[in-house]
Amino acid sequence: TAGGRIFSGMQPTSDSLQLGNYLGALTQWVALQDTHDAIYCVVDLHALTVGPDPKVLRERTRRTAAQYLAAGVDPARSILFVQSHVPEHAELAWILSCLTGFGEAGRMTQFKDKSAKQGSDGTTVGLFTYPVLMAADILLYDTALVPVGEDQRQHLELSRDLAQRLNSRFGPGTVVVPEPYIVSATAKIYDLQDPTSKMSKSAESPNGLIELLDDPKVVAKRIRSAVTDAEREIRYDPAAKPGVSNLLTIFAALSGRSIPSLESDYAGKGYGDLKKDLADVVVDFLTPFQERVRHYMSDPSALDDVLAAGAQRARELATPTLERVYDRSGL
Ligand code: ADP
Ligand code: NA
């Protein structure tokens, strides 16, 4: 379609995606299907960097795909597949790793943060080369646009540098140089207990998380226990009132209402009222969402067929790119 090719993916590193993944990424992916030629991937090779149990990884890969489908990713219009089903990702990553400076990779702030936590023996070479594999994911498909959050900007910059390097070493047109696709209206969701850090499935405590597959009762309880502030006023002010503002953001995004109209509705009411109503809104969203996930998970062979068909279509696009790169690099 006219908008150009889009590639995006998420790691199957938890049993459930969280609400930030849904509001910040999945809803955007679904909308982009109308205007772009979209490829959505479950990046299981990336998930190996955290050393998962094999059975758990396989289950999480399926569950992640089921959540993409439940959110509205449509395999009839988009390519939906699992990264490890297309071996070209790992093959292109090797070539790119031979074009990446050791210091250049070492400057990635996400690597610096994660490796500082894990220590040098706990940090794998895979974690170090992770952004190179991400570049391969993108460049294999002649991707024009990559929807990215702020946290992935530096990695996308590396993908662009590597694309330009391939083209200058091996000739123009070897690969397409991707651009970031930033949608400003995308909601950024924060942790319910620590509303200045983003909600993340790798959070240390689950209490600040809204997990898409959690028991709605647990979710409602977490919302009612969300950190707010010592005032009473329900007002959108992310700097002074990050907790309340985060609740308003979630409320607006899931109900389709505007933040000012919510502010005026809750004028004179307490935080308890806001939390109770928000819990209802979230549960009303989660209940049918979880029903759809259960439907996809209840027939693993149908799900596997969808993913196999997606991998085949992905491979048809990846093969000529890899052949071109192999040929031009003397392999
Ligand atoms: P997580 O931190 O939960 O592991 P990822 O880093 O795997 O999430 O991100 C997957 C996608 O979800 C990315 O597009 C990212 O920008 C988006 N995303 C993750 N957390 C949030 C959030 N709290 N608010 C908005 N978008 C988010
Ligand atoms: Na993450």
mmCIF file of C-alpha atoms and ligand atoms in Angstrom:
data_model
loop_
_atom_site.group_PDB
_atom_site.id
_atom_site.type_symbol
_atom_site.label_atom_id
_atom_site.label_comp_id
_atom_site.label_asym_id
_atom_site.label_seq_id
_atom_site.Cartn_x
_atom_site.Cartn_y
_atom_site.Cartn_z
ATOM 1 C CA THR A 1 0.000 0.000 0.000
ATOM 2 C CA ALA A 2 0.893 3.620 -0.533
ATOM 3 C CA GLY A 3 2.411 4.392 2.876
ATOM 4 C CA GLY A 4 5.387 2.044 2.414
ATOM 5 C CA ARG A 5 6.648 -0.939 4.325
ATOM 6 C CA ILE A 6 6.539 -1.001 8.126
ATOM 7 C CA PHE A 7 8.323 -3.518 10.350
ATOM 8 C CA SER A 8 7.858 -3.926 14.091
ATOM 9 C CA GLY A 9 8.144 -6.621 16.748
ATOM 10 C CA MET A 10 8.045 -7.449 20.430
ATOM 11 C CA GLN A 11 9.997 -9.920 22.498
ATOM 12 C CA PRO A 12 8.177 -12.906 24.015
ATOM 13 C CA THR A 13 9.778 -12.301 27.401
ATOM 14 C CA SER A 14 6.743 -12.517 29.655
ATOM 15 C CA ASP A 15 3.517 -14.470 30.027
ATOM 16 C CA SER A 16 1.505 -11.385 29.167
ATOM 17 C CA LEU A 17 2.005 -8.106 27.391
ATOM 18 C CA GLN A 18 1.242 -5.047 29.478
ATOM 19 C CA LEU A 19 -1.109 -2.141 28.831
ATOM 20 C CA GLY A 20 1.754 0.130 27.655
ATOM 21 C CA ASN A 21 2.552 -2.371 24.898
ATOM 22 C CA TYR A 22 -1.092 -2.295 23.873
ATOM 23 C CA LEU A 23 -1.717 1.463 23.964
ATOM 24 C CA GLY A 24 1.787 2.507 22.889
ATOM 25 C CA ALA A 25 2.346 -0.055 20.158
ATOM 26 C CA LEU A 26 -0.381 -2.578 19.282
ATOM 27 C CA THR A 27 -3.199 -0.088 18.687
ATOM 28 C CA GLN A 28 -0.850 1.821 16.409
ATOM 29 C CA TRP A 29 0.161 -1.357 14.547
ATOM 30 C CA VAL A 30 -3.482 -2.168 13.943
ATOM 31 C CA ALA A 31 -4.198 1.313 12.561
ATOM 32 C CA LEU A 32 -1.125 1.227 10.296
ATOM 33 C CA GLN A 33 -2.472 -1.858 8.527
ATOM 34 C CA ASP A 34 -4.930 0.370 6.679
ATOM 35 C CA THR A 35 -2.284 2.620 5.176
ATOM 36 C CA HIS A 36 0.905 0.579 5.073
ATOM 37 C CA ASP A 37 2.365 -2.713 4.042
ATOM 38 C CA ALA A 38 2.971 -4.042 7.554
ATOM 39 C CA ILE A 39 5.161 -6.841 8.902
ATOM 40 C CA TYR A 40 4.741 -7.778 12.575
ATOM 41 C CA CYS A 41 7.127 -10.203 14.194
ATOM 42 C CA VAL A 42 7.450 -12.045 17.504
ATOM 43 C CA VAL A 43 11.187 -11.644 18.052
ATOM 44 C CA ASP A 44 12.034 -14.875 19.852
ATOM 45 C CA LEU A 45 15.743 -14.808 18.931
ATOM 46 C CA HIS A 46 15.980 -11.532 20.853
ATOM 47 C CA ALA A 47 14.274 -13.165 23.843
ATOM 48 C CA LEU A 48 17.131 -15.716 24.066
ATOM 49 C CA THR A 49 19.343 -12.926 25.426
ATOM 50 C CA VAL A 50 17.617 -13.336 28.801
ATOM 51 C CA GLY A 51 18.153 -17.130 28.938
ATOM 52 C CA PRO A 52 14.547 -18.394 29.078
ATOM 53 C CA ASP A 53 13.494 -21.970 29.784
ATOM 54 C CA PRO A 54 12.788 -23.601 26.362
ATOM 55 C CA LYS A 55 9.207 -24.662 27.143
ATOM 56 C CA VAL A 56 8.404 -21.282 28.621
ATOM 57 C CA LEU A 57 9.850 -19.466 25.615
ATOM 58 C CA ARG A 58 7.801 -21.538 23.159
ATOM 59 C CA GLU A 59 4.602 -20.909 25.121
ATOM 60 C CA ARG A 60 5.295 -17.185 25.395
ATOM 61 C CA THR A 61 5.952 -16.946 21.668
ATOM 62 C CA ARG A 62 2.497 -18.384 20.951
ATOM 63 C CA ARG A 63 0.867 -16.189 23.581
ATOM 64 C CA THR A 64 2.511 -13.082 22.190
ATOM 65 C CA ALA A 65 1.257 -13.918 18.700
ATOM 66 C CA ALA A 66 -2.232 -14.594 20.117
ATOM 67 C CA GLN A 67 -2.189 -11.158 21.771
ATOM 68 C CA TYR A 68 -1.215 -9.487 18.469
ATOM 69 C CA LEU A 69 -4.199 -11.222 16.852
ATOM 70 C CA ALA A 70 -6.544 -10.364 19.719
ATOM 71 C CA ALA A 71 -5.529 -6.707 19.405
ATOM 72 C CA GLY A 72 -6.521 -6.741 15.734
ATOM 73 C CA VAL A 73 -3.381 -7.592 13.776
ATOM 74 C CA ASP A 74 -4.927 -9.161 10.692
ATOM 75 C CA PRO A 75 -2.872 -11.854 8.940
ATOM 76 C CA ALA A 76 -4.931 -11.352 5.789
ATOM 77 C CA ARG A 77 -3.619 -7.801 5.491
ATOM 78 C CA SER A 78 -0.281 -7.960 7.302
ATOM 79 C CA ILE A 79 2.523 -10.460 7.623
ATOM 80 C CA LEU A 80 2.571 -11.972 11.124
ATOM 81 C CA PHE A 81 5.430 -14.370 11.893
ATOM 82 C CA VAL A 82 8.023 -15.607 14.386
ATOM 83 C CA GLN A 83 11.604 -14.396 13.900
ATOM 84 C CA SER A 84 13.338 -17.784 14.323
ATOM 85 C CA HIS A 85 11.182 -19.286 11.555
ATOM 86 C CA VAL A 86 13.068 -17.138 9.054
ATOM 87 C CA PRO A 87 16.770 -18.057 9.341
ATOM 88 C CA GLU A 88 17.792 -15.098 7.174
ATOM 89 C CA HIS A 89 17.555 -12.846 10.279
ATOM 90 C CA ALA A 90 20.504 -14.595 11.948
ATOM 91 C CA GLU A 91 22.434 -14.794 8.676
ATOM 92 C CA LEU A 92 22.152 -11.089 7.911
ATOM 93 C CA ALA A 93 22.950 -10.275 11.548
ATOM 94 C CA TRP A 94 26.338 -11.996 11.177
ATOM 95 C CA ILE A 95 27.231 -9.896 8.149
ATOM 96 C CA LEU A 96 26.120 -6.720 9.920
ATOM 97 C CA SER A 97 28.108 -7.659 13.027
ATOM 98 C CA CYS A 98 31.229 -7.681 10.846
ATOM 99 C CA LEU A 99 30.430 -4.097 9.819
ATOM 100 C CA THR A 100 29.712 -2.829 13.345
ATOM 101 C CA GLY A 101 32.465 -1.241 15.419
ATOM 102 C CA PHE A 102 33.040 -2.773 18.842
ATOM 103 C CA GLY A 103 33.026 0.703 20.357
ATOM 104 C CA GLU A 104 29.957 1.657 18.352
ATOM 105 C CA ALA A 105 27.992 -1.281 19.812
ATOM 106 C CA GLY A 106 29.401 -0.526 23.258
ATOM 107 C CA ARG A 107 27.890 2.958 23.145
ATOM 108 C CA MET A 108 24.318 1.640 23.102
ATOM 109 C CA THR A 109 22.817 2.955 26.333
ATOM 110 C CA GLN A 110 20.402 0.022 26.708
ATOM 111 C CA PHE A 111 23.363 -2.377 26.654
ATOM 112 C CA LYS A 112 25.255 -0.241 29.134
ATOM 113 C CA ASP A 113 22.274 -0.179 31.524
ATOM 114 C CA LYS A 114 21.443 -3.872 31.261
ATOM 115 C CA SER A 115 25.029 -5.103 31.407
ATOM 116 C CA ALA A 116 25.763 -2.891 34.410
ATOM 117 C CA LYS A 117 22.944 -4.703 36.240
ATOM 118 C CA GLN A 118 24.063 -8.172 35.139
ATOM 119 C CA GLY A 119 27.842 -7.883 35.555
ATOM 120 C CA SER A 120 30.335 -8.932 32.902
ATOM 121 C CA ASP A 121 29.948 -12.703 33.388
ATOM 122 C CA GLY A 122 26.156 -12.477 33.466
ATOM 123 C CA THR A 123 26.124 -10.404 30.280
ATOM 124 C CA THR A 124 26.115 -12.404 27.074
ATOM 125 C CA VAL A 125 27.645 -11.496 23.736
ATOM 126 C CA GLY A 126 24.072 -11.844 22.437
ATOM 127 C CA LEU A 127 22.949 -8.934 24.591
ATOM 128 C CA PHE A 128 25.841 -6.923 23.168
ATOM 129 C CA THR A 129 24.955 -7.692 19.541
ATOM 130 C CA TYR A 130 21.184 -7.420 20.106
ATOM 131 C CA PRO A 131 20.916 -4.086 18.215
ATOM 132 C CA VAL A 132 22.741 -5.670 15.251
ATOM 133 C CA LEU A 133 20.112 -8.427 15.093
ATOM 134 C CA MET A 134 17.449 -5.737 15.286
ATOM 135 C CA ALA A 135 19.073 -3.991 12.313
ATOM 136 C CA ALA A 136 18.938 -7.284 10.393
ATOM 137 C CA ASP A 137 15.212 -7.653 11.214
ATOM 138 C CA ILE A 138 14.534 -4.271 9.687
ATOM 139 C CA LEU A 139 16.890 -4.313 6.693
ATOM 140 C CA LEU A 140 15.836 -7.773 5.449
ATOM 141 C CA TYR A 141 12.435 -6.443 4.392
ATOM 142 C CA ASP A 142 13.375 -3.217 2.607
ATOM 143 C CA THR A 143 11.595 -1.520 5.488
ATOM 144 C CA ALA A 144 10.830 2.159 4.922
ATOM 145 C CA LEU A 145 9.423 2.984 8.360
ATOM 146 C CA VAL A 146 9.880 1.586 11.843
ATOM 147 C CA PRO A 147 7.390 2.589 14.551
ATOM 148 C CA VAL A 148 9.586 3.122 17.601
ATOM 149 C CA GLY A 149 9.328 4.448 21.090
ATOM 150 C CA GLU A 150 11.911 6.831 22.520
ATOM 151 C CA ASP A 151 13.800 3.896 24.066
ATOM 152 C CA GLN A 152 14.506 2.358 20.649
ATOM 153 C CA ARG A 153 15.645 5.507 18.888
ATOM 154 C CA GLN A 154 19.373 4.858 19.365
ATOM 155 C CA HIS A 155 19.015 1.300 18.066
ATOM 156 C CA LEU A 156 17.176 2.522 15.009
ATOM 157 C CA GLU A 157 19.943 5.059 14.429
ATOM 158 C CA LEU A 158 22.406 2.142 14.375
ATOM 159 C CA SER A 159 20.192 0.337 11.831
ATOM 160 C CA ARG A 160 20.322 3.420 9.618
ATOM 161 C CA ASP A 161 24.114 3.723 9.964
ATOM 162 C CA LEU A 162 24.539 0.044 9.072
ATOM 163 C CA ALA A 163 22.244 0.390 6.057
ATOM 164 C CA GLN A 164 24.255 3.357 4.803
ATOM 165 C CA ARG A 165 27.491 1.459 5.432
ATOM 166 C CA LEU A 166 26.258 -1.560 3.445
ATOM 167 C CA ASN A 167 25.295 0.708 0.575
ATOM 168 C CA SER A 168 28.601 2.541 0.539
ATOM 169 C CA ARG A 169 30.690 -0.671 0.847
ATOM 170 C CA PHE A 170 28.721 -2.870 -1.533
ATOM 171 C CA GLY A 171 26.955 -0.430 -3.830
ATOM 172 C CA PRO A 172 23.879 1.782 -3.762
ATOM 173 C CA GLY A 173 20.580 -0.044 -3.396
ATOM 174 C CA THR A 174 22.000 -2.979 -1.450
ATOM 175 C CA VAL A 175 19.430 -2.229 1.270
ATOM 176 C CA VAL A 176 16.804 0.433 2.000
ATOM 177 C CA VAL A 177 17.704 2.975 4.704
ATOM 178 C CA PRO A 178 14.812 2.949 7.219
ATOM 179 C CA GLU A 179 13.245 6.002 8.853
ATOM 180 C CA PRO A 180 11.731 6.192 12.335
ATOM 181 C CA TYR A 181 7.954 6.507 12.429
ATOM 182 C CA ILE A 182 6.934 8.455 15.506
ATOM 183 C CA VAL A 183 3.269 8.962 16.228
ATOM 184 C CA SER A 184 2.954 11.829 18.673
ATOM 185 C CA ALA A 185 -0.535 10.856 19.813
ATOM 186 C CA THR A 186 0.770 7.518 21.080
ATOM 187 C CA ALA A 187 0.103 7.182 24.774
ATOM 188 C CA LYS A 188 3.040 6.655 27.062
ATOM 189 C CA ILE A 189 1.889 4.644 30.055
ATOM 190 C CA TYR A 190 3.660 4.726 33.410
ATOM 191 C CA ASP A 191 4.004 2.249 36.259
ATOM 192 C CA LEU A 192 1.050 2.473 38.698
ATOM 193 C CA GLN A 193 3.353 2.343 41.723
ATOM 194 C CA ASP A 194 6.181 4.424 40.297
ATOM 195 C CA PRO A 195 4.456 6.814 37.865
ATOM 196 C CA THR A 196 7.698 8.437 36.714
ATOM 197 C CA SER A 197 8.992 5.185 35.131
ATOM 198 C CA LYS A 198 7.336 3.646 32.120
ATOM 199 C CA MET A 199 5.187 0.599 32.609
ATOM 200 C CA SER A 200 7.325 -2.358 31.501
ATOM 201 C CA LYS A 201 6.958 -6.116 31.492
ATOM 202 C CA SER A 202 10.509 -6.288 32.834
ATOM 203 C CA ALA A 203 9.518 -4.229 35.918
ATOM 204 C CA GLU A 204 10.896 -5.586 39.190
ATOM 205 C CA SER A 205 7.511 -5.650 40.916
ATOM 206 C CA PRO A 206 4.246 -6.593 39.157
ATOM 207 C CA ASN A 207 2.153 -4.300 41.394
ATOM 208 C CA GLY A 208 2.518 -1.319 39.092
ATOM 209 C CA LEU A 209 1.684 -3.318 35.969
ATOM 210 C CA ILE A 210 -1.566 -3.857 34.095
ATOM 211 C CA GLU A 211 -1.004 -7.155 32.365
ATOM 212 C CA LEU A 212 -3.328 -7.907 29.474
ATOM 213 C CA LEU A 213 -3.835 -11.513 30.528
ATOM 214 C CA ASP A 214 -4.126 -10.968 34.262
ATOM 215 C CA ASP A 215 -7.210 -11.832 36.278
ATOM 216 C CA PRO A 216 -9.445 -8.733 35.966
ATOM 217 C CA LYS A 217 -9.926 -8.757 39.752
ATOM 218 C CA VAL A 218 -6.186 -8.426 40.273
ATOM 219 C CA VAL A 219 -6.041 -5.644 37.694
ATOM 220 C CA ALA A 220 -8.890 -3.755 39.389
ATOM 221 C CA LYS A 221 -7.117 -4.065 42.725
ATOM 222 C CA ARG A 222 -3.859 -2.730 41.274
ATOM 223 C CA ILE A 223 -5.683 0.263 39.829
ATOM 224 C CA ARG A 224 -7.374 0.982 43.158
ATOM 225 C CA SER A 225 -3.935 0.836 44.837
ATOM 226 C CA ALA A 226 -2.234 3.102 42.270
ATOM 227 C CA VAL A 227 0.036 5.788 43.707
ATOM 228 C CA THR A 228 -1.456 9.296 43.424
ATOM 229 C CA ASP A 229 -0.534 12.334 45.537
ATOM 230 C CA ALA A 230 -1.530 14.197 48.683
ATOM 231 C CA GLU A 231 -3.872 16.647 46.910
ATOM 232 C CA ARG A 232 -7.471 15.959 46.023
ATOM 233 C CA GLU A 233 -7.862 17.571 42.657
ATOM 234 C CA ILE A 234 -8.246 15.387 39.556
ATOM 235 C CA ARG A 235 -6.200 17.341 37.070
ATOM 236 C CA TYR A 236 -3.892 16.380 34.189
ATOM 237 C CA ASP A 237 -0.450 17.658 35.144
ATOM 238 C CA PRO A 238 2.272 15.068 34.422
ATOM 239 C CA ALA A 239 5.045 17.030 36.156
ATOM 240 C CA ALA A 240 3.234 17.792 39.420
ATOM 241 C CA LYS A 241 0.739 14.904 39.417
ATOM 242 C CA PRO A 242 2.269 11.972 37.501
ATOM 243 C CA GLY A 243 0.072 9.291 39.117
ATOM 244 C CA VAL A 244 -3.281 10.975 38.487
ATOM 245 C CA SER A 245 -2.186 12.062 35.005
ATOM 246 C CA ASN A 246 -1.270 8.474 34.145
ATOM 247 C CA LEU A 247 -4.716 7.269 35.263
ATOM 248 C CA LEU A 248 -6.345 9.958 33.108
ATOM 249 C CA THR A 249 -4.199 8.974 30.104
ATOM 250 C CA ILE A 250 -5.252 5.327 30.424
ATOM 251 C CA PHE A 251 -8.903 6.299 30.954
ATOM 252 C CA ALA A 252 -8.932 8.547 27.881
ATOM 253 C CA ALA A 253 -7.148 6.044 25.654
ATOM 254 C CA LEU A 254 -9.431 3.109 26.514
ATOM 255 C CA SER A 255 -12.714 5.035 26.569
ATOM 256 C CA GLY A 256 -12.047 7.260 23.540
ATOM 257 C CA ARG A 257 -12.884 10.308 25.664
ATOM 258 C CA SER A 258 -10.783 13.448 25.960
ATOM 259 C CA ILE A 259 -8.780 14.275 29.075
ATOM 260 C CA PRO A 260 -10.488 17.704 29.533
ATOM 261 C CA SER A 261 -13.922 16.081 29.483
ATOM 262 C CA LEU A 262 -12.779 13.570 32.116
ATOM 263 C CA GLU A 263 -11.355 16.414 34.219
ATOM 264 C CA SER A 264 -14.673 18.224 34.154
ATOM 265 C CA ASP A 265 -16.627 15.026 34.924
ATOM 266 C CA TYR A 266 -14.488 14.379 37.994
ATOM 267 C CA ALA A 267 -14.409 17.954 39.252
ATOM 268 C CA GLY A 268 -15.165 17.788 42.982
ATOM 269 C CA LYS A 269 -14.898 13.995 43.107
ATOM 270 C CA GLY A 270 -12.173 11.968 44.819
ATOM 271 C CA TYR A 271 -9.340 9.779 43.556
ATOM 272 C CA GLY A 272 -11.287 6.752 44.774
ATOM 273 C CA ASP A 273 -14.121 7.538 42.311
ATOM 274 C CA LEU A 274 -11.705 7.939 39.435
ATOM 275 C CA LYS A 275 -9.912 4.687 40.253
ATOM 276 C CA LYS A 276 -13.136 2.732 40.624
ATOM 277 C CA ASP A 277 -14.484 3.918 37.265
ATOM 278 C CA LEU A 278 -11.129 3.386 35.570
ATOM 279 C CA ALA A 279 -11.002 -0.158 36.936
ATOM 280 C CA ASP A 280 -14.395 -0.770 35.264
ATOM 281 C CA VAL A 281 -13.184 0.666 31.966
ATOM 282 C CA VAL A 282 -10.029 -1.483 32.015
ATOM 283 C CA VAL A 283 -11.944 -4.632 32.955
ATOM 284 C CA ASP A 284 -14.485 -3.962 30.174
ATOM 285 C CA PHE A 285 -11.597 -3.813 27.731
ATOM 286 C CA LEU A 286 -9.710 -6.816 29.133
ATOM 287 C CA THR A 287 -12.620 -9.244 29.341
ATOM 288 C CA PRO A 288 -13.323 -9.546 25.588
ATOM 289 C CA PHE A 289 -9.608 -9.182 24.803
ATOM 290 C CA GLN A 290 -8.821 -12.195 27.005
ATOM 291 C CA GLU A 291 -11.708 -14.092 25.432
ATOM 292 C CA ARG A 292 -10.120 -13.570 22.010
ATOM 293 C CA VAL A 293 -6.683 -14.656 23.276
ATOM 294 C CA ARG A 294 -8.241 -17.829 24.737
ATOM 295 C CA HIS A 295 -9.881 -18.503 21.394
ATOM 296 C CA TYR A 296 -6.533 -18.302 19.545
ATOM 297 C CA MET A 297 -4.719 -20.329 22.236
ATOM 298 C CA SER A 298 -7.390 -23.030 22.259
ATOM 299 C CA ASP A 299 -6.397 -24.180 18.781
ATOM 300 C CA PRO A 300 -2.573 -24.306 18.720
ATOM 301 C CA SER A 301 -2.433 -25.975 15.318
ATOM 302 C CA ALA A 302 -4.549 -23.226 13.715
ATOM 303 C CA LEU A 303 -2.291 -20.629 15.338
ATOM 304 C CA ASP A 304 0.808 -22.468 14.129
ATOM 305 C CA ASP A 305 -0.667 -22.527 10.609
ATOM 306 C CA VAL A 306 -1.144 -18.748 10.672
ATOM 307 C CA LEU A 307 2.454 -18.296 11.830
ATOM 308 C CA ALA A 308 3.812 -20.771 9.273
ATOM 309 C CA ALA A 309 2.008 -18.959 6.458
ATOM 310 C CA GLY A 310 3.387 -15.655 7.747
ATOM 311 C CA ALA A 311 6.926 -17.068 7.871
ATOM 312 C CA GLN A 312 6.623 -18.255 4.298
ATOM 313 C CA ARG A 313 5.548 -14.820 3.088
ATOM 314 C CA ALA A 314 8.285 -13.162 5.143
ATOM 315 C CA ARG A 315 10.871 -15.519 3.714
ATOM 316 C CA GLU A 316 9.874 -14.684 0.160
ATOM 317 C CA LEU A 317 10.787 -11.087 0.925
ATOM 318 C CA ALA A 318 13.902 -11.861 2.983
ATOM 319 C CA THR A 319 15.568 -14.282 0.576
ATOM 320 C CA PRO A 320 16.292 -11.845 -2.278
ATOM 321 C CA THR A 321 17.663 -9.270 0.186
ATOM 322 C CA LEU A 322 20.021 -11.771 1.772
ATOM 323 C CA GLU A 323 21.105 -13.118 -1.637
ATOM 324 C CA ARG A 324 21.891 -9.588 -2.788
ATOM 325 C CA VAL A 325 23.951 -8.881 0.331
ATOM 326 C CA TYR A 326 25.786 -12.253 0.131
ATOM 327 C CA ASP A 327 26.563 -11.741 -3.514
ATOM 328 C CA ARG A 328 27.813 -8.193 -3.114
ATOM 329 C CA SER A 329 29.911 -9.057 -0.076
ATOM 330 C CA GLY A 330 31.760 -11.851 -1.912
ATOM 331 C CA LEU A 331 30.027 -14.849 -0.344
HETATM 332 P P1 ADP B 1 8.523 -3.745 27.773
HETATM 333 O O1 ADP B 1 9.219 -2.602 28.436
HETATM 334 O O2 ADP B 1 7.176 -4.013 28.336
HETATM 335 O O3 ADP B 1 9.417 -4.970 27.699
HETATM 336 P P2 ADP B 1 9.194 -3.396 25.032
HETATM 337 O O4 ADP B 1 10.435 -2.659 25.329
HETATM 338 O O5 ADP B 1 9.307 -4.831 24.617
HETATM 339 O O6 ADP B 1 8.235 -3.302 26.302
HETATM 340 O O7 ADP B 1 8.353 -2.586 23.985
HETATM 341 C C1 ADP B 1 7.440 -3.157 23.059
HETATM 342 C C2 ADP B 1 6.655 -2.026 22.447
HETATM 343 O O8 ADP B 1 5.757 -1.462 23.396
HETATM 344 C C3 ADP B 1 7.523 -0.856 21.956
HETATM 345 O O9 ADP B 1 6.939 -0.339 20.759
HETATM 346 C C4 ADP B 1 7.419 0.155 23.068
HETATM 347 O O10 ADP B 1 7.639 1.484 22.616
HETATM 348 C C5 ADP B 1 5.989 -0.056 23.553
HETATM 349 N N1 ADP B 1 5.885 0.239 24.988
HETATM 350 C C6 ADP B 1 6.441 -0.471 26.000
HETATM 351 N N2 ADP B 1 6.132 0.044 27.185
HETATM 352 C C7 ADP B 1 5.364 1.145 26.941
HETATM 353 C C8 ADP B 1 4.719 2.120 27.780
HETATM 354 N N3 ADP B 1 4.824 2.048 29.098
HETATM 355 N N4 ADP B 1 3.990 3.111 27.191
HETATM 356 C C9 ADP B 1 3.887 3.162 25.847
HETATM 357 N N5 ADP B 1 4.470 2.289 25.003
HETATM 358 C C10 ADP B 1 5.198 1.281 25.533
HETATM 359 NA NA NA B 2 11.898 -4.155 27.343
#
